[in-house]
Tab-separated table of C-alpha atoms in Angstrom:
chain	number	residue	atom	x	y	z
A	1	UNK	CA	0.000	0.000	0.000
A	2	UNK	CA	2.391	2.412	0.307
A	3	UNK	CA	4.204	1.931	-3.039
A	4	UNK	CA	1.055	2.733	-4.374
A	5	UNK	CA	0.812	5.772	-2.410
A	6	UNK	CA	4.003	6.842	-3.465
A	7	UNK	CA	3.344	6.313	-6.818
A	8	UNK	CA	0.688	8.637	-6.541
A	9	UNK	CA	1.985	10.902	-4.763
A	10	UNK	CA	4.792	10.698	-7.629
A	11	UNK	CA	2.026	11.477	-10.423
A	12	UNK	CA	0.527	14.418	-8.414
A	13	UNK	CA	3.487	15.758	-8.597
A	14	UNK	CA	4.889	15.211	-12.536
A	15	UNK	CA	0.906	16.718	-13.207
A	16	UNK	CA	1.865	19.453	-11.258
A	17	UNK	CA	4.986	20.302	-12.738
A	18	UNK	CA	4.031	19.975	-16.274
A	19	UNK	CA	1.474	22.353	-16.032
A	20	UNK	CA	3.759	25.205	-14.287
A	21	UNK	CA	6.266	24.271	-17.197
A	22	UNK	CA	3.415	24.872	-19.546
A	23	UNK	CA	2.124	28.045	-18.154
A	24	UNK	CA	5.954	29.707	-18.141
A	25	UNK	CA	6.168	28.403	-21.809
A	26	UNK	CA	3.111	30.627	-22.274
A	27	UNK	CA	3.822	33.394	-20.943
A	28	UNK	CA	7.228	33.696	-22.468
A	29	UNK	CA	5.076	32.849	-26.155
A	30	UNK	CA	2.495	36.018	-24.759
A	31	UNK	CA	5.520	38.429	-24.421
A	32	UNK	CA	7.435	37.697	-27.908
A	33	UNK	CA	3.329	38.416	-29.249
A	34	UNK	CA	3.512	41.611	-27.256
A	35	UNK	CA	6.672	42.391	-28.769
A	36	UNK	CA	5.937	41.226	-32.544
A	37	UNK	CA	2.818	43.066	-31.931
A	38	UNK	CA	4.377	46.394	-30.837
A	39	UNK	CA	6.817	46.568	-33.420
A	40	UNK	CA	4.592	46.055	-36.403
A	41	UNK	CA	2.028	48.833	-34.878
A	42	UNK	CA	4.970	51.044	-35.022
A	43	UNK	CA	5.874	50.127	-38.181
A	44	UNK	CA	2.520	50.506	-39.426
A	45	UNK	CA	2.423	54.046	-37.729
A	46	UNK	CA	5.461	55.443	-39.391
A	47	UNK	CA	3.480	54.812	-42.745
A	48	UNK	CA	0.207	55.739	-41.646
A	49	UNK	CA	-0.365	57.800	-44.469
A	50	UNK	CA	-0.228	55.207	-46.964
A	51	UNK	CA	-1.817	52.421	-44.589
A	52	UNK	CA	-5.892	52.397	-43.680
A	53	UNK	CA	-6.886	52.730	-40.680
A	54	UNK	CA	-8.574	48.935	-40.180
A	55	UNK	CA	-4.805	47.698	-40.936
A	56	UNK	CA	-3.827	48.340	-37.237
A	57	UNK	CA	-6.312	46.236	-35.468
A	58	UNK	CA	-4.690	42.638	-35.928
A	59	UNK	CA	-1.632	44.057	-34.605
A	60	UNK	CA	-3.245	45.561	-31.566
A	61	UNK	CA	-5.622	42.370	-31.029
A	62	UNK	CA	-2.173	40.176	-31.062
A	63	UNK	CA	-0.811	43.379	-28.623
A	64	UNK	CA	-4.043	42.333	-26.196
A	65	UNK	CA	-3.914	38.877	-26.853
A	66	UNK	CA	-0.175	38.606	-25.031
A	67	UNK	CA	-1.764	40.341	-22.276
A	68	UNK	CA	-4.598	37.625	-21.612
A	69	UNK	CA	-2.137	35.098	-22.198
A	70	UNK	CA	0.104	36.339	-19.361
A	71	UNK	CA	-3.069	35.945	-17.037
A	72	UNK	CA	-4.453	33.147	-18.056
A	73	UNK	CA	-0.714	31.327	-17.795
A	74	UNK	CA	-0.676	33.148	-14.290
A	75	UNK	CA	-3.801	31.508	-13.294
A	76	UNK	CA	-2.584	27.957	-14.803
A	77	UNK	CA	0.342	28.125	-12.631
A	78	UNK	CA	-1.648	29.117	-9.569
A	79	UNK	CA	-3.715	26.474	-10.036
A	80	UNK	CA	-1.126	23.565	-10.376
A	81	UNK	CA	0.679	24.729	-7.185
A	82	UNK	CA	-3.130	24.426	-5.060
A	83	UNK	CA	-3.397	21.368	-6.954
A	84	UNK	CA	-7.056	23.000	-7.388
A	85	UNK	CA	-9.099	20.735	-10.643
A	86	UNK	CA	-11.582	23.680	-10.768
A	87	UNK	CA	-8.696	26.162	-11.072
A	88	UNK	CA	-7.047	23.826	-13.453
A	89	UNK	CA	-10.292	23.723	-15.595
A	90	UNK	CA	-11.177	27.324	-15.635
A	91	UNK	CA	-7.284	27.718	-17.229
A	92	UNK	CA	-8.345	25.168	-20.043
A	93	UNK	CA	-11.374	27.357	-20.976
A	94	UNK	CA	-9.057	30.456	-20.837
A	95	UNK	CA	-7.022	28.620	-23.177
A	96	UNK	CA	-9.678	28.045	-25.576
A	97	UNK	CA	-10.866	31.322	-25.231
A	98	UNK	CA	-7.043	32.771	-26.028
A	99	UNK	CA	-7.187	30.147	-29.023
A	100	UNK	CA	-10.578	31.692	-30.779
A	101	UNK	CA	-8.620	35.390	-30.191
A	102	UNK	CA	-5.438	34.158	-32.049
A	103	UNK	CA	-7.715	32.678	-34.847
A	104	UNK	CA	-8.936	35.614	-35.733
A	105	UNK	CA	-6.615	37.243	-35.798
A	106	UNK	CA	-4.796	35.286	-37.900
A	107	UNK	CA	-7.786	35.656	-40.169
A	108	UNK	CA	-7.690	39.102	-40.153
A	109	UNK	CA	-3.944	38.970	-41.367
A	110	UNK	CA	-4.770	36.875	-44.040
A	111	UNK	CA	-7.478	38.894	-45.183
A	112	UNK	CA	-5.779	42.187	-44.710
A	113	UNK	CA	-2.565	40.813	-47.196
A	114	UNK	CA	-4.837	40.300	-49.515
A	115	UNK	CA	-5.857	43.945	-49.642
A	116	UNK	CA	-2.113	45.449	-49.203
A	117	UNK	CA	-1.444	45.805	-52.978
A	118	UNK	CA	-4.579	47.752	-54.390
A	119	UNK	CA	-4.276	49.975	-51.015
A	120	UNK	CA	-0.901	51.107	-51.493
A	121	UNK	CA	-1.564	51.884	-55.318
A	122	UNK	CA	-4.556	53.892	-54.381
A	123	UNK	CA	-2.760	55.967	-51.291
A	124	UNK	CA	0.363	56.411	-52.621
A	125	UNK	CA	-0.997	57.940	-55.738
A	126	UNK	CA	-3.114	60.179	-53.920
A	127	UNK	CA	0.080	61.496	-51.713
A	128	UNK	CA	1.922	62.597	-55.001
A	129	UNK	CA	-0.999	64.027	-56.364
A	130	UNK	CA	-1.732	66.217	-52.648
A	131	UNK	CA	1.816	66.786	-52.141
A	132	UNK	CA	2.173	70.512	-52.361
A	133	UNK	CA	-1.323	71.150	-50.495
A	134	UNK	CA	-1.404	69.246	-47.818
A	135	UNK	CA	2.096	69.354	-44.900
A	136	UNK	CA	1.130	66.565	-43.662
A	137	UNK	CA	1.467	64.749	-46.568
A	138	UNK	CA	4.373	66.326	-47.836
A	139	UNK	CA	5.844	65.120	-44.309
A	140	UNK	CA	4.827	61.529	-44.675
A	141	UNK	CA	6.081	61.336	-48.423
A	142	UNK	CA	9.245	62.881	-47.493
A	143	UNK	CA	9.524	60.237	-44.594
A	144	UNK	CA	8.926	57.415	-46.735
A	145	UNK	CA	11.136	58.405	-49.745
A	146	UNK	CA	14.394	59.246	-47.672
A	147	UNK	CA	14.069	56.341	-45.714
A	148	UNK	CA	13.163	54.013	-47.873
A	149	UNK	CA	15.327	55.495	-50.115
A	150	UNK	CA	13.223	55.270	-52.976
A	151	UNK	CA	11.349	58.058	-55.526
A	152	UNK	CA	7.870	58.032	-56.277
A	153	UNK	CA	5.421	55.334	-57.087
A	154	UNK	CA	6.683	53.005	-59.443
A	155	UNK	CA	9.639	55.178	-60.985
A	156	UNK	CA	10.982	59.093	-59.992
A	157	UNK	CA	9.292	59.418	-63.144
A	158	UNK	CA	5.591	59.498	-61.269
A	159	UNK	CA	6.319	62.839	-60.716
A	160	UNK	CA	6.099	64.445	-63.763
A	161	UNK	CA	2.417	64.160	-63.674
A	162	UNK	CA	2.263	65.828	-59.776
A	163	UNK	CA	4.972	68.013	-58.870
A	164	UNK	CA	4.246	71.739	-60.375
A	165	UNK	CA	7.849	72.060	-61.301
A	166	UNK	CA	7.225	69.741	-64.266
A	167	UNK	CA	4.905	71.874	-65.617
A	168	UNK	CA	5.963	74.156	-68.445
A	169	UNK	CA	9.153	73.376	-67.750
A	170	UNK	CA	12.378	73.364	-70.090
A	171	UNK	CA	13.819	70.527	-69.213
A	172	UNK	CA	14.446	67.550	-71.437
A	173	UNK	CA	11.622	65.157	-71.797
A	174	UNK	CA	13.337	62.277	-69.968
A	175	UNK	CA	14.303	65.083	-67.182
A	176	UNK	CA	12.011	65.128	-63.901
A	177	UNK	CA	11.945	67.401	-61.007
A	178	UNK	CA	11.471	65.417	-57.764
A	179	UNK	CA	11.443	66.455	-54.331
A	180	UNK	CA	14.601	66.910	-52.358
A	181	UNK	CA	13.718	63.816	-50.548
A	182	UNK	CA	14.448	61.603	-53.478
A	183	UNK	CA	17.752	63.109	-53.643
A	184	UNK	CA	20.874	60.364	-53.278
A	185	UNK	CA	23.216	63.057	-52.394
A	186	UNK	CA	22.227	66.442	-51.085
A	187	UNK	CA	21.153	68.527	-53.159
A	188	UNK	CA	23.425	71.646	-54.603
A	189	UNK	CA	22.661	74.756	-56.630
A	190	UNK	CA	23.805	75.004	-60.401
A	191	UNK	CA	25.710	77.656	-61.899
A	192	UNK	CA	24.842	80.066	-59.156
A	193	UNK	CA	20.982	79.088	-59.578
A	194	UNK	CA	18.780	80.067	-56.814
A	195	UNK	CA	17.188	77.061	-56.182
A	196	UNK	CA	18.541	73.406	-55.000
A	197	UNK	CA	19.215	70.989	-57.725
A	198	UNK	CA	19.079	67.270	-57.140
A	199	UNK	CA	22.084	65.816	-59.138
A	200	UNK	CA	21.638	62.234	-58.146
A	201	UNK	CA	18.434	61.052	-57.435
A	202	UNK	CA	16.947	57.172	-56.031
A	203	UNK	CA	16.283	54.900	-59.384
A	204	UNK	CA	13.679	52.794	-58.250
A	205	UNK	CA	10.188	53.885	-56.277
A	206	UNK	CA	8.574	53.237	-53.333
A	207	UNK	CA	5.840	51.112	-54.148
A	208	UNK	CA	7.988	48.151	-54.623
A	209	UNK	CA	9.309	48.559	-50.879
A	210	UNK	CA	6.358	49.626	-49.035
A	211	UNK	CA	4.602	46.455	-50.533
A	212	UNK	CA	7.345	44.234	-48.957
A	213	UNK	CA	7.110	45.792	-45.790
A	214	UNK	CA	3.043	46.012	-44.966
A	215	UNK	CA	2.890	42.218	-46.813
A	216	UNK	CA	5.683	40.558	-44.506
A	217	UNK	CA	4.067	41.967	-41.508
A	218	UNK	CA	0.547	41.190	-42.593
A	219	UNK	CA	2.330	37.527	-42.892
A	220	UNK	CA	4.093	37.588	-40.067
A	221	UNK	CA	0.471	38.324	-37.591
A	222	UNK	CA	-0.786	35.699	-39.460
A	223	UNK	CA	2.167	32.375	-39.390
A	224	UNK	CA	3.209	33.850	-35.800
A	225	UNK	CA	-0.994	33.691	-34.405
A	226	UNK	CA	-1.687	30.451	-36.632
A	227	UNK	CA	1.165	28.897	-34.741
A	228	UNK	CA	0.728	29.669	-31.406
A	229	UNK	CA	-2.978	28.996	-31.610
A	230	UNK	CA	-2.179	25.102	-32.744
A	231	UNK	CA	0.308	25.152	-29.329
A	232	UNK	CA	-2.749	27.237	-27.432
A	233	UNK	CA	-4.830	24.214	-28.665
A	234	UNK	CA	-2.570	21.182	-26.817
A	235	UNK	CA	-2.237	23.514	-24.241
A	236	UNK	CA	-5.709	22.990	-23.786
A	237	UNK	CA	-6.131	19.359	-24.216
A	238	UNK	CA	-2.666	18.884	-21.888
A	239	UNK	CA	-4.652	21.354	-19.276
A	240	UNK	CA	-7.790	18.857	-19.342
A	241	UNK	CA	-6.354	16.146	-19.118
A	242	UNK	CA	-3.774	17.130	-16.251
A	243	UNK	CA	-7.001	18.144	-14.190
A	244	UNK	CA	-8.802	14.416	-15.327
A	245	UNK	CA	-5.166	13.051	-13.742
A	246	UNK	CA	-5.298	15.224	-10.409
A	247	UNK	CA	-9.344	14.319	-9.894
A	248	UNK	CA	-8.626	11.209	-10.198
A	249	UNK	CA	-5.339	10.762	-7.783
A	250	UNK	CA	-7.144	12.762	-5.389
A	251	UNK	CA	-10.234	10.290	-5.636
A	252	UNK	CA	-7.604	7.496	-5.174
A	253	UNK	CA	-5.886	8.746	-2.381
A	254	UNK	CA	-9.326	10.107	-0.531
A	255	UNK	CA	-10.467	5.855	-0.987
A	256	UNK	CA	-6.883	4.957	0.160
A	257	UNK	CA	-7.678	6.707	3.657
A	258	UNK	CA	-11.210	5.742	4.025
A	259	UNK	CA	-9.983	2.166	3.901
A	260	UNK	CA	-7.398	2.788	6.228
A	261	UNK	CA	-9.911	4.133	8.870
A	262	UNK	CA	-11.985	1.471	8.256
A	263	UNK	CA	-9.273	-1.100	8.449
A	264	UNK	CA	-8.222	0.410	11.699
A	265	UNK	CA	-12.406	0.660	12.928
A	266	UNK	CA	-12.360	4.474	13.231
A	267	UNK	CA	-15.973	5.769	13.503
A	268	UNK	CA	-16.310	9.242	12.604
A	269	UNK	CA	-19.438	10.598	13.958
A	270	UNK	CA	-20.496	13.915	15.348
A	271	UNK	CA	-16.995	15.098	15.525
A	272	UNK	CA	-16.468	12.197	18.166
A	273	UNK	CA	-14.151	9.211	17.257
A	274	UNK	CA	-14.686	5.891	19.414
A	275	UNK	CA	-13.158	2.588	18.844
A	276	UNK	CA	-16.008	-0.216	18.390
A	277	UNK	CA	-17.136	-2.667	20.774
A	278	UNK	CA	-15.124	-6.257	19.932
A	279	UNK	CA	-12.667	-4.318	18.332
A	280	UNK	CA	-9.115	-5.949	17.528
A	281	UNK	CA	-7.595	-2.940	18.523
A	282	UNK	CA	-8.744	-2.907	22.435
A	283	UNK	CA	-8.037	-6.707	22.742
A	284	UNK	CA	-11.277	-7.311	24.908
A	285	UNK	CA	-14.630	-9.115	24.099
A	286	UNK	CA	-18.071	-7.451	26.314
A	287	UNK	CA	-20.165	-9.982	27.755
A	288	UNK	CA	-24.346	-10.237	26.097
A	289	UNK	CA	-26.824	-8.516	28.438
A	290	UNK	CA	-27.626	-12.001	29.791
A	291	UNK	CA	-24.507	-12.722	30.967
A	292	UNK	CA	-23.806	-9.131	32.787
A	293	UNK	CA	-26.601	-10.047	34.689
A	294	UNK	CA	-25.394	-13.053	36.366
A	295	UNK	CA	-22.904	-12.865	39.411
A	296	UNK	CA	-20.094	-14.893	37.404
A	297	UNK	CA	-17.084	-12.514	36.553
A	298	UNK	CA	-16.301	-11.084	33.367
A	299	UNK	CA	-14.164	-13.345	31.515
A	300	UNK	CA	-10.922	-11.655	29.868
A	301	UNK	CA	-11.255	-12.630	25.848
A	302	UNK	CA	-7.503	-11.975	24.329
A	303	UNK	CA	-8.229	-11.433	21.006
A	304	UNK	CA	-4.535	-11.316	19.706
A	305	UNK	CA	-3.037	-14.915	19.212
A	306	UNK	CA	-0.750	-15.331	22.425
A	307	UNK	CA	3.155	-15.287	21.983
A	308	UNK	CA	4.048	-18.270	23.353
């Protein structure tokens, strides 16, 4: 009987340390989400201009998802070390919970690469074309172009059709006037010109680059959610079936010490314990009613084989 106890005493605790093993594993997944999740919202912020608004929310929802997942593998760990099944439990639907989150927002991702092509095409456009009436434009542009390093749209070329230096202008027809953030080199005056001329400009535009950028991190959301919602998902199941494991060794060992009381003829009853009448344990054997009222003597009954 007692290998059996220590065996599970043994599997209480290899339950119990697989799930605080689990939780930390979680928690360290919810902080590289909070960071992933950060860094593309910043990313995604430095290009607002060309980027919709409904473009930030997977990245925030992974942001918020970390967060949960830092409680939830809190309350997973609490629960192993109380060896509490309900506690246990309540962290598997938490799990699932977590799991639904990081599906959609891996959904979201998916969808939202879809969309990253026609969106840049349409905004980017439509910042050449406001450039010189709008600052805040002509700020963002001017952002993405010298640090990119890149010039227009598609070619420097875009912005012959935009910039109001093109127009009327006496330059040769494969000669464009960009802005002085497309410049490779700063720019210089000419022959004691008055105004800044840009003698080297970037060859290729920024379409090309943006595209990479929004599309990796739209991918990124999406592989880096997909993937830790298939972990989130054994994490359940594991989380389950670690609280079937402690129900039942607690059941085992509650059965283990009811028939140790009972072996032993403890009666629990009213708060009172007694030893039984005839009991093994007391080594004496009362006399019937009958018999107590006679005047013979009790008779001493050993009930423990003698050790002669």
């Amino acid at each position: 009987m007692a290998n059996r106890e220590l065996q599970l005493n043994s599997g209480m605790r290899c339950a119990k340390y697989m799930l605080i093993i689990v939780s930390f594993m979680f928690a360290l997944t919810a902080i590289l989400l909070i960071m992933v999740g950060t860094t593309i919202q910043t990313i995604f912020g430095d290009f607002s201009l060309f980027i919709d608004g409904h473009f930030s929310s997977p990245p925030a929802l992974l942001i918020a998802i970390g967060f949960i997942l830092i409680a939830v593998a809190t309350l997973g760990a609490y629960g192993a070390v109380k060896e509490s099944v309900m506690v246990i439990n309540l962290y598997g639907v938490c799990l699932f919970l977590v799991f639904i989150l990081e599906v959609s927002a891996a959904i979201a991702a998916f969808v939202m690469q879809s969309q990253v092509r026609g969106m840049l095409i349409r905004t980017m456009n439509q910042a050449l074309a406001d450039y010189e009436h709008d600052p805040y434009v002509e700020a963002g542009v001017d952002f993405m172009q010298s640090m990119l390093e890149c010039c227009g749209v598609n070619e420097p070329e875009d912005w012959k059709n935009y910039y109001s230096p093109n127009i009327n202008s006496t330059l040769a027809a494969d000669d464009v006037v960009v802005p002085n953030s497309c410049c490779g080199t700063p720019p210089r005056s000419v022959d004691g010109a008055t105004e800044m001329t840009c003698l080297e400009t970037f060859d290729y535009g920024c379409f090309r680059k943006m595209n990479f950028i929004v599309s990796q991190s739209a991918m990124l959301i999406a592989t880096g959610a997909t993937t830790v919602a298939f972990v989130q998902l054994l994490g359940v199941l594991c989380a389950f079936m670690l609280a079937k494991t402690l129900r039942r060794n607690k059941s085992i060992r509650e059965a283990r010490r009811w028939q140790l009381q009972q072996s032993l003829g403890v009666l629990i009853s009213g708060g009172k314990v007694g030893l039984p009448q005839n009991s093994a344990v007391t080594g004496y054997q009362q006399l019937d009613n009958g018999e107590q009222g006679s005047h013979e003597p009790y008779t001493y009954t050993p009930q423990s084989p003698s050790v002669n």
